[in-house]
XYZ file of C-alpha atoms in Angstrom:
683
model
C 78.188 99.154 79.172
C 78.318 99.932 82.982
C 76.536 103.271 84.356
C 79.502 105.027 86.923
C 78.535 107.616 89.137
C 79.842 111.461 87.974
C 81.829 111.595 91.461
C 82.736 108.853 94.316
C 84.861 109.844 97.464
C 87.429 108.166 98.771
C 86.982 107.269 102.839
C 89.322 106.357 105.061
C 87.919 103.640 107.120
C 89.869 104.126 110.521
C 89.551 102.585 114.132
C 86.970 104.828 115.219
C 84.803 104.135 112.156
C 85.590 100.581 112.154
C 84.488 100.060 116.063
C 82.020 102.551 116.423
C 78.692 101.877 114.090
C 77.226 105.147 114.824
C 80.047 106.688 113.805
C 80.412 104.828 110.694
C 76.730 105.751 109.873
C 77.453 109.197 110.806
C 80.327 109.790 108.538
C 78.626 107.763 105.431
C 75.497 110.297 105.411
C 77.939 113.073 105.572
C 79.254 112.346 102.402
C 76.328 110.890 101.073
C 74.065 114.448 102.057
C 77.259 115.975 99.712
C 75.782 114.965 96.739
C 78.580 111.589 96.098
C 77.133 108.965 93.889
C 79.722 106.438 95.596
C 82.351 105.770 98.303
C 85.359 103.697 97.473
C 86.192 102.757 101.257
C 89.897 102.300 102.240
C 91.117 100.564 105.601
C 93.551 102.345 106.387
C 95.154 104.765 108.616
C 93.829 102.012 111.068
C 95.343 99.110 113.445
C 92.795 96.492 111.443
C 93.413 94.936 108.493
C 90.943 94.501 105.712
C 90.937 90.830 105.937
C 90.087 90.958 109.861
C 86.387 90.296 110.843
C 86.204 93.883 112.467
C 86.884 95.220 109.262
C 84.823 93.177 107.330
C 81.992 93.949 109.074
C 82.201 97.034 108.225
C 82.831 97.147 104.957
C 79.759 95.142 104.953
C 77.697 97.658 106.730
C 78.907 99.935 104.175
C 77.886 98.131 101.515
C 74.431 97.704 102.937
C 74.289 101.330 103.251
C 75.007 101.960 99.639
C 72.563 99.905 98.394
C 69.813 101.184 100.639
C 70.573 104.558 99.461
C 71.205 103.790 95.726
C 75.140 105.085 95.211
C 77.927 102.755 94.475
C 80.339 100.605 97.052
C 83.777 100.963 95.441
C 85.699 98.141 97.926
C 89.418 98.044 98.700
C 91.074 95.145 99.649
C 94.884 95.941 98.430
C 97.261 93.111 98.510
C 100.156 95.551 100.118
C 97.787 95.765 103.036
C 98.607 91.916 103.588
C 102.536 92.159 102.902
C 103.331 90.622 106.076
C 100.702 87.964 106.128
C 100.995 87.308 102.353
C 105.150 86.665 102.688
C 104.749 84.887 106.159
C 106.266 81.459 104.144
C 108.786 83.275 102.264
C 111.169 85.938 102.923
C 109.174 88.719 101.199
C 110.404 90.502 98.238
C 113.837 90.551 97.144
C 114.971 93.756 96.066
C 118.173 95.325 94.135
C 119.377 98.684 95.280
C 122.137 100.878 93.321
C 121.434 103.820 94.732
C 122.829 105.990 97.791
C 119.512 104.669 99.868
C 116.144 103.175 99.464
C 114.511 106.648 97.929
C 118.091 107.533 96.047
C 118.872 110.831 95.921
C 122.132 109.395 93.816
C 121.332 107.311 91.329
C 123.768 105.137 90.343
C 125.625 105.732 93.135
C 129.078 104.973 92.756
C 132.559 105.411 95.112
C 136.009 106.017 93.853
C 138.794 103.417 94.232
C 141.568 104.931 96.276
C 145.063 103.231 97.130
C 143.506 100.119 95.855
C 140.477 99.785 98.126
C 136.568 100.387 97.934
C 133.726 101.492 99.729
C 130.442 101.753 99.083
C 127.228 102.302 100.843
C 123.409 102.339 100.248
C 121.158 103.611 103.486
C 118.143 100.918 104.256
C 116.351 102.496 106.526
C 111.813 101.717 106.693
C 110.371 103.884 104.062
C 106.880 105.160 104.893
C 103.758 104.319 102.794
C 100.406 104.780 103.032
C 99.473 101.532 101.648
C 101.337 99.275 104.207
C 99.246 98.375 107.337
C 102.846 99.017 109.181
C 103.051 102.617 108.238
C 106.480 101.985 106.462
C 107.907 99.139 104.513
C 110.642 97.087 106.478
C 114.130 95.474 105.228
C 116.053 92.834 105.807
C 119.599 92.958 104.303
C 120.746 89.978 102.065
C 124.273 91.075 100.891
C 125.238 92.172 97.396
C 124.235 90.650 93.806
C 127.310 92.369 92.229
C 129.563 94.832 92.780
C 131.608 95.910 89.430
C 134.682 98.490 88.885
C 134.736 100.889 85.743
C 136.185 104.272 84.507
C 135.325 106.947 86.718
C 134.947 109.611 83.678
C 133.025 107.453 81.233
C 129.162 107.695 81.353
C 128.927 104.818 78.743
C 130.945 101.511 78.831
C 132.294 99.209 76.645
C 131.051 95.552 78.027
C 135.147 94.438 78.477
C 135.493 98.280 80.753
C 133.078 96.702 83.030
C 135.051 94.363 85.521
C 133.253 92.167 87.698
C 134.367 92.291 91.638
C 131.950 90.374 93.281
C 133.775 87.194 94.029
C 136.629 90.396 96.052
C 133.956 92.259 97.955
C 132.663 91.940 101.608
C 129.396 92.724 102.892
C 128.631 94.659 106.332
C 125.366 95.864 107.504
C 125.500 98.195 110.134
C 122.396 98.077 111.857
C 122.428 100.814 114.151
C 122.965 103.140 111.465
C 120.752 101.611 109.017
C 123.420 100.945 105.973
C 124.729 98.626 103.386
C 128.258 98.710 102.794
C 130.445 96.812 100.240
C 134.307 97.003 100.429
C 137.794 95.182 99.730
C 140.708 95.895 97.482
C 140.938 95.697 93.777
C 144.203 96.701 91.752
C 143.069 98.773 88.520
C 144.393 97.467 85.375
C 145.182 101.044 84.048
C 146.497 104.128 85.418
C 142.707 105.434 84.847
C 140.646 106.393 87.633
C 138.432 103.734 88.438
C 135.219 103.274 91.004
C 132.846 100.826 91.888
C 129.439 100.063 92.043
C 126.962 97.590 93.687
C 123.922 96.141 93.948
C 122.934 95.357 97.439
C 120.522 92.573 97.764
C 117.360 93.175 100.173
C 113.916 91.857 101.191
C 110.914 94.009 101.581
C 108.106 93.421 103.722
C 106.225 93.997 100.662
C 103.597 91.779 98.323
C 105.832 90.228 95.492
C 102.723 90.458 92.676
C 105.734 87.817 90.927
C 105.314 85.338 93.602
C 102.692 82.226 92.818
C 102.384 81.667 96.777
C 102.006 85.624 97.427
C 98.764 85.798 94.885
C 97.373 82.402 96.017
C 97.311 83.866 99.335
C 96.485 86.859 98.462
C 93.074 85.253 96.085
C 92.065 83.240 99.033
C 92.174 86.321 101.451
C 90.186 87.674 98.842
C 87.645 85.532 97.898
C 86.858 85.478 102.000
C 86.653 88.974 101.770
C 84.617 89.161 98.732
C 81.898 86.525 100.083
C 81.623 88.526 103.474
C 80.747 91.462 102.601
C 77.938 90.696 100.095
C 78.543 92.999 97.324
C 80.133 96.034 95.400
C 80.032 97.589 92.433
C 83.896 98.008 91.819
C 87.404 96.812 93.055
C 90.234 98.601 93.470
C 93.898 98.894 94.564
C 95.855 102.324 94.882
C 98.133 102.952 92.800
C 99.772 99.547 92.671
C 103.217 98.448 91.667
C 106.206 97.630 94.382
C 106.679 100.812 95.860
C 110.486 101.177 94.542
C 112.126 104.510 92.447
C 114.684 104.804 90.569
C 118.071 103.095 92.040
C 115.797 100.125 93.483
C 114.441 97.821 91.728
C 112.406 94.409 91.954
C 114.400 91.301 91.629
C 112.599 88.313 92.603
C 112.755 84.367 91.083
C 109.695 84.842 89.294
C 110.919 87.945 87.514
C 114.404 87.122 86.947
C 112.666 83.631 85.068
C 110.333 85.693 82.915
C 113.245 87.665 81.952
C 115.361 84.446 80.895
C 112.722 82.819 79.244
C 111.740 86.171 77.075
C 115.090 86.910 76.207
C 117.296 83.329 76.530
C 120.136 85.002 78.735
C 119.967 85.557 82.955
C 119.487 88.958 83.677
C 122.099 88.582 86.296
C 124.463 88.513 82.694
C 123.397 91.743 81.791
C 122.794 93.531 85.971
C 124.861 96.259 85.441
C 123.052 97.677 82.306
C 120.069 98.415 84.088
C 122.400 101.016 86.109
C 124.339 101.706 83.391
C 124.930 102.182 79.990
C 126.198 100.323 77.533
C 128.470 101.859 74.244
C 126.958 99.442 72.082
C 123.411 100.094 72.863
C 122.709 96.817 74.668
C 121.341 98.687 77.808
C 118.598 99.702 75.407
C 117.066 95.455 74.759
C 117.647 94.504 78.405
C 115.960 97.477 79.836
C 112.780 97.334 77.688
C 112.372 93.827 78.399
C 112.878 94.065 82.172
C 110.787 96.973 82.787
C 107.661 95.330 80.483
C 108.263 92.094 82.738
C 107.944 94.346 85.883
C 104.583 96.113 84.741
C 103.115 92.784 83.020
C 103.542 90.952 87.056
C 101.541 93.850 88.411
C 98.893 93.772 85.741
C 98.364 89.626 85.589
C 98.339 90.104 89.468
C 95.147 92.984 89.362
C 93.145 91.013 86.349
C 93.320 87.879 88.875
C 91.869 90.002 91.434
C 89.313 91.626 88.785
C 88.091 87.892 87.616
C 87.887 86.565 91.055
C 86.075 89.468 92.150
C 83.691 89.235 89.315
C 83.261 85.028 90.258
C 81.716 86.494 93.670
C 79.952 89.368 92.641
C 79.392 88.757 89.322
C 79.947 90.512 86.064
C 78.619 93.191 85.850
C 81.883 94.004 88.798
C 84.070 96.813 87.303
C 87.829 97.269 88.415
C 88.798 100.650 88.798
C 92.726 101.436 89.514
C 94.474 104.325 88.721
C 98.041 103.244 88.251
C 99.653 106.733 87.984
C 102.198 106.890 90.960
C 104.475 110.030 90.099
C 102.640 110.340 87.029
C 101.434 112.929 87.347
C 104.315 115.154 88.985
C 106.484 113.796 85.472
C 108.327 111.520 87.765
C 109.189 108.191 85.346
C 110.235 106.218 88.537
C 106.669 104.534 87.821
C 108.677 101.955 85.588
C 110.574 101.059 88.518
C 107.025 100.723 90.095
C 105.407 98.775 87.465
C 103.246 101.173 86.378
C 104.199 103.551 84.073
C 102.517 102.228 80.558
C 98.978 103.409 81.988
C 97.888 102.403 78.511
C 99.334 99.049 78.635
C 97.796 98.554 82.008
C 93.962 99.096 80.571
C 93.555 95.806 80.125
C 93.019 95.517 84.184
C 90.350 97.727 84.122
C 87.188 98.675 82.242
C 87.804 102.852 82.863
C 90.375 104.737 82.801
C 91.866 106.068 85.812
C 94.891 108.714 86.612
C 95.702 110.516 89.842
C 95.959 114.239 89.863
C 97.514 115.815 93.154
C 98.829 119.036 94.730
C 96.101 121.437 92.302
C 97.223 124.196 95.094
C 100.045 124.568 92.545
C 97.457 126.286 90.288
C 96.335 129.175 92.213
C 98.398 131.124 89.999
C 97.733 131.581 86.553
C 101.422 131.808 85.505
C 102.107 128.197 87.283
C 104.107 125.583 85.329
C 102.078 123.221 86.654
C 99.271 123.671 84.051
C 101.340 121.170 82.115
C 100.720 119.064 84.240
C 96.748 119.238 84.560
C 96.555 119.522 81.413
C 98.110 116.480 80.619
C 96.888 114.276 82.804
C 93.245 115.680 81.813
C 93.961 114.662 77.975
C 95.742 111.356 79.618
C 92.623 110.390 81.984
C 89.807 111.175 78.976
C 92.098 109.060 76.382
C 92.357 106.406 78.735
C 88.623 106.291 78.890
C 88.208 106.030 74.932
C 90.374 103.156 74.997
C 88.257 101.280 77.488
C 86.197 98.784 77.710
C 83.336 100.826 79.322
C 84.126 104.021 78.192
C 84.296 106.102 81.016
C 87.272 108.472 83.071
C 87.877 108.791 86.729
C 90.569 111.235 87.976
C 91.398 111.427 91.773
C 91.914 115.172 91.722
C 92.872 116.570 95.558
C 94.777 119.169 97.161
C 97.633 119.896 99.538
C 98.064 121.998 102.242
C 95.294 124.805 103.093
C 94.101 128.244 102.379
C 97.350 130.632 102.832
C 94.451 133.821 101.525
C 90.873 133.233 102.751
C 88.658 131.036 99.839
C 92.162 130.198 97.258
C 91.737 126.543 98.135
C 87.740 126.242 96.812
C 88.518 128.912 94.261
C 91.299 126.696 92.243
C 89.232 123.510 93.475
C 86.223 125.025 91.556
C 88.187 125.498 88.078
C 89.567 122.012 88.402
C 86.051 121.062 88.971
C 85.423 122.581 85.262
C 88.569 121.428 83.538
C 87.520 117.819 84.860
C 83.583 118.442 83.314
C 85.740 119.659 79.689
C 87.806 116.566 79.756
C 84.846 114.168 80.590
C 86.392 113.134 83.540
C 84.497 111.942 86.294
C 86.049 112.884 89.622
C 87.465 110.268 92.344
C 87.713 112.686 95.275
C 90.528 112.410 97.886
C 89.815 111.675 100.658
C 87.346 111.756 103.491
C 88.867 111.011 107.060
C 92.490 111.040 107.841
C 94.792 111.730 104.965
C 97.996 109.816 105.858
C 99.532 107.308 108.047
C 98.943 106.720 111.871
C 101.397 109.260 113.215
C 100.855 111.556 110.820
C 97.235 111.594 109.818
C 97.099 115.052 108.829
C 99.865 115.203 106.458
C 100.355 112.937 102.888
C 103.743 111.363 103.716
C 105.680 114.590 104.486
C 102.982 116.895 103.019
C 102.279 120.470 104.755
C 99.035 120.121 107.066
C 96.023 118.795 105.246
C 93.241 117.682 107.158
C 90.641 115.402 105.701
C 87.217 116.012 104.925
C 85.153 117.325 106.618
C 87.580 119.631 107.943
C 89.088 121.214 104.808
C 88.051 124.733 103.275
C 86.907 122.766 100.391
C 84.188 120.950 101.709
C 81.500 123.208 101.669
C 81.592 123.415 97.508
C 81.298 119.975 97.268
C 77.789 119.397 96.752
C 77.625 121.952 94.624
C 80.207 120.869 92.007
C 78.893 117.008 92.627
C 75.851 118.719 90.953
C 77.716 120.315 88.354
C 79.538 117.521 87.112
C 76.741 114.809 87.346
C 74.726 117.138 84.891
C 77.486 117.376 82.371
C 77.973 113.668 82.423
C 73.716 113.993 81.573
C 74.133 116.867 79.211
C 77.022 114.852 77.228
C 75.299 111.547 77.154
C 77.619 110.320 79.308
C 80.458 110.382 76.597
C 83.800 111.445 76.097
C 85.199 114.711 74.137
C 86.245 113.847 70.689
C 89.874 114.124 68.979
C 91.270 114.015 65.342
C 95.297 114.125 66.610
C 96.938 111.075 68.176
C 100.128 111.613 70.521
C 102.336 108.454 71.358
C 103.921 108.454 74.258
C 107.922 107.194 74.395
C 107.508 104.455 76.850
C 110.101 103.087 75.275
C 112.392 105.778 74.558
C 111.985 105.861 78.695
C 112.703 102.713 79.506
C 115.955 103.113 77.757
C 116.972 105.952 80.031
C 115.788 104.590 83.048
C 116.628 107.310 85.453
C 115.740 111.235 86.150
C 116.595 111.974 82.203
C 113.203 110.254 81.329
C 111.677 112.742 83.923
C 112.754 115.701 81.820
C 111.174 114.617 78.681
C 108.031 113.741 80.459
C 107.785 117.385 81.341
C 108.559 118.515 78.255
C 105.901 116.209 76.711
C 103.282 117.902 79.358
C 104.245 121.386 77.989
C 103.809 120.383 74.559
C 100.587 119.242 75.350
C 99.545 122.339 77.433
C 100.714 124.219 74.080
C 98.311 121.898 72.269
C 95.400 122.131 74.232
C 95.739 126.435 74.906
C 96.007 125.705 70.997
C 92.429 124.534 71.221
C 93.216 121.541 69.204
C 91.496 118.000 70.362
C 93.873 114.487 70.406
C 93.974 111.887 72.288
C 97.059 110.674 74.110
C 98.416 106.691 73.956
C 101.234 104.651 74.067
C 102.569 102.004 71.639
C 100.818 99.214 73.371
C 97.483 100.636 71.743
C 99.177 102.205 69.010
C 100.228 98.758 67.613
C 96.709 97.906 67.255
C 95.596 100.630 65.228
C 96.021 100.440 61.205
C 95.768 103.234 58.382
C 92.775 103.342 56.216
C 93.077 105.881 53.640
C 94.684 109.307 55.168
C 93.419 108.481 58.888
C 94.864 106.129 61.294
C 92.353 103.634 63.057
C 92.508 102.343 66.592
C 89.574 100.579 67.738
C 86.719 102.495 66.609
C 88.504 105.705 66.575
C 90.111 107.524 63.698
C 92.649 110.206 63.378
C 94.247 112.832 61.089
C 97.785 112.798 61.867
C 99.903 111.073 64.633
C 102.563 112.869 66.555
C 105.254 111.168 67.997
C 107.474 113.182 70.506
C 111.201 111.357 71.428
C 110.061 108.231 69.598
C 113.972 107.651 69.596
C 113.536 104.142 70.256
C 110.263 102.463 69.377
C 108.941 98.962 69.106
C 109.540 97.519 65.109
C 106.084 97.297 64.648
C 105.296 100.999 65.392
C 107.815 101.386 62.565
C 105.752 98.991 59.833
C 102.541 101.139 60.747
C 104.696 104.800 60.465
C 106.910 104.072 57.811
C 107.343 107.405 55.031
C 103.205 108.732 56.261
C 102.970 112.030 55.318
C 100.320 112.426 58.556
C 103.081 111.209 60.580
C 105.297 113.836 62.743
C 107.854 113.306 64.687
C 109.137 115.893 67.466
C 112.183 116.798 69.797
C 113.941 113.548 68.486
C 114.197 111.380 65.225
C 113.407 107.791 65.739
C 117.465 105.818 66.216
C 116.682 102.342 67.322
C 114.273 99.995 67.653
C 113.819 97.845 71.436
C 116.184 95.610 70.511
C 119.052 97.522 69.758
C 118.823 97.264 65.842
C 119.203 100.731 63.431
C 115.951 101.748 62.419
C 115.181 104.350 60.125
C 113.133 107.590 59.640
C 109.426 107.133 60.871
C 108.611 109.855 58.311
C 110.189 112.536 56.468
C 108.290 115.241 58.352
C 110.417 116.200 61.959
C 109.447 119.297 64.457
C 112.585 120.218 66.592
C 110.466 121.919 68.604
C 107.204 123.109 69.670
C 107.093 126.019 67.539
C 107.715 123.876 64.524
C 105.320 121.289 65.265
C 102.578 123.917 65.637
C 103.678 125.284 61.740
C 103.474 121.489 60.320
C 99.777 121.246 62.523
C 98.730 124.175 60.979
C 99.045 122.784 57.057
C 96.573 120.479 57.889
C 92.906 121.185 56.844
C 90.296 121.973 59.349
C 92.431 120.372 62.423
C 90.968 122.346 64.576
C 87.285 122.243 64.482
C 86.319 124.995 67.023
C 87.465 128.257 66.595
C 87.196 129.811 70.077
C 88.212 132.694 72.051
C 91.410 132.986 73.479
C 92.195 132.353 77.144
C 89.906 129.282 76.590
C 89.681 125.471 76.703
C 87.477 124.042 74.477
C 86.116 120.369 73.773
C 83.835 118.456 71.635
C 81.730 116.243 72.189
C 79.884 114.037 69.762
C 76.016 113.193 71.283
C 72.672 111.569 70.048
C 71.150 114.545 68.702
C 74.426 116.512 67.668
C 77.271 118.523 69.369
C 78.181 119.358 73.009
C 80.826 122.234 72.765
C 82.278 123.659 76.697
C 84.692 126.001 77.540
C 86.494 127.275 80.320
C 89.082 129.890 81.438
C 92.929 128.292 80.252
C 93.790 129.207 83.911
C 92.771 130.080 86.936
C 91.241 133.432 87.704
C 90.854 134.711 83.852
C 88.181 135.291 81.876
C 87.702 134.553 78.182
C 85.051 135.735 75.630
C 84.144 136.917 71.706
C 83.809 135.248 68.409
C 83.044 131.266 68.696
C 82.948 129.209 65.085
C 81.862 125.311 64.937
C 80.812 123.785 61.262
C 78.975 127.088 59.763
C 77.515 128.622 63.071
C 79.133 131.795 64.433
C 78.177 132.755 68.433
C 79.561 135.516 70.613
C 80.393 134.483 73.996
C 79.545 137.140 76.640
C 82.256 137.343 78.761
C 83.062 134.089 81.037
C 84.986 132.820 83.996
C 83.547 129.652 84.254
C 82.109 125.981 82.428
C 80.138 127.338 79.351
C 78.248 124.668 77.273
C 76.788 125.204 74.131
C 74.473 122.285 72.088
C 74.480 122.208 68.413
C 71.796 120.190 67.038
C 71.701 118.160 63.878
C 69.742 120.392 61.837
C 72.076 122.945 62.871
C 70.676 124.647 65.614
C 72.781 126.203 67.956
C 72.453 127.178 71.616
C 74.170 128.210 74.869
C 72.579 125.733 77.228
C 74.848 127.012 80.262
C 77.094 130.029 80.652
C 78.960 131.709 83.698
C 78.798 135.115 82.671
C 81.249 137.608 84.686
């Protein structure tokens, strides 16, 4: 197993750092003195690209410094920074848009036919991105792929109600005002109100992960980079994918070919089903197949990059890429990006990685954002549990600055305890500019957010780094135990493919928070991992992990093998929605006889299983249990920023009374039954 540092700092390698070796060394030593066990060097917010000699020289020097000071060096040769260079021999990344703009507010965007005339527009303007060397993604209009007429007062459609009027549509691009337009004439077939929806085509200056030409060019540049910098401990990208949100779809030849090979029918035949629901449910299969193909293309590209790095740096080279793009805010448009199934992407890395931004929202103990925090902590831990090398990193960060003195540092301290509790290592964000050229102290329009060391939380890092390092040592670098398994409903969300998926995700996040507050111990996976498991008696076993019960929230759509593994098992509970169909749009009977319509019913059902909560812990606390070489470590912390906990704790036959605590507390329970408090934060 590869040893990983408890904390690593993301470091923006700007022009100044690249051009001035003394400045590079000054910043490196500032990070190293703060106690970080590694640095991830991003050539970002810079006019240089990572494949250029000056940037390569800087990365090589950072690698040498890391070797000398015995900390890890993570290299970030992300292909998106080379998007223009990789697409020189092609037209870029083909995209479809069916919203009102690139970052759509209306999805799908339609326009009512009036007096037999129609006109529908989509704004096409550059999209700012911190992962594009040119600061924003530029688009080139390329016409319309399809235009359909549909009845205005319907939300779901019979196939015969969809009228293809592409041949009757004209295309216009207004370069001055930045919009594409489809217009023309159509005589509706009846007296109902009708409207049109258009799928506009455009090319983006963005790497196409499904294009062999792009990827061959990237791997050649990656090979040169890897050889030139000497060595690195880990290769990573940042939130990899197509940078598409709802209303925007990757539509390259490679993706279309994969779709046709997997289903036998061209994607263009079913194009409308990516935006509109069919009354016969056939959109379910179309969307599930399409979104899986998108993600598979990204994952294959990641895996190829890792394999290339291993071929040069050696077999101990790690790959660590957090796939959560908007996921932590419960925005499931990550499916359009190609990254929503975090667990399906695990083959591309040897640890678990997530993002958790905007923790400033947690300053109030009443914030609803605690549901997001709890979910990302548990998901991060779970990804680590099912990874090759059993570690997990949380890219946790804040927005803005203090409104009241000390509040940012205080809430960050709370989150450090939370990461320790769930075995999350810290991939901290970010030393140097946080944004892009021209917006260095903002992150894509955020409030002012100076990067380290110019942020009020910087002085806290030496102690936080030490605390996390000591905690990982105390728990033998192990991740907390679980006896409940929750299945994240990717298939249901794919079938929705719009903001309704966000509502479901947020409901799941709230459900997760309730379970954490109630001191249940659980993992979260998707069906990609679940279908690898099997029942052994009353336990469901995945890899070497055993679970007493399995919970399926919103499992309305499932993979066929999921149904085979779950049918009528009395240790399974469906929550919120019952199962209706498979991803092939075939009827599926109930996964289980047990169903909870809400969280209260789920808690009631869980309470009937003996010993499902191995620890009885004080109220207002969160608690985890970690198996170590000589017994167990029980870790506790306040459930919310600013709260205090204390009182009775019971584990096995041991009863302890904790003094009032306002931070992290760790209890050791040896195999011989001796229990002691080894770390506490008394009030």
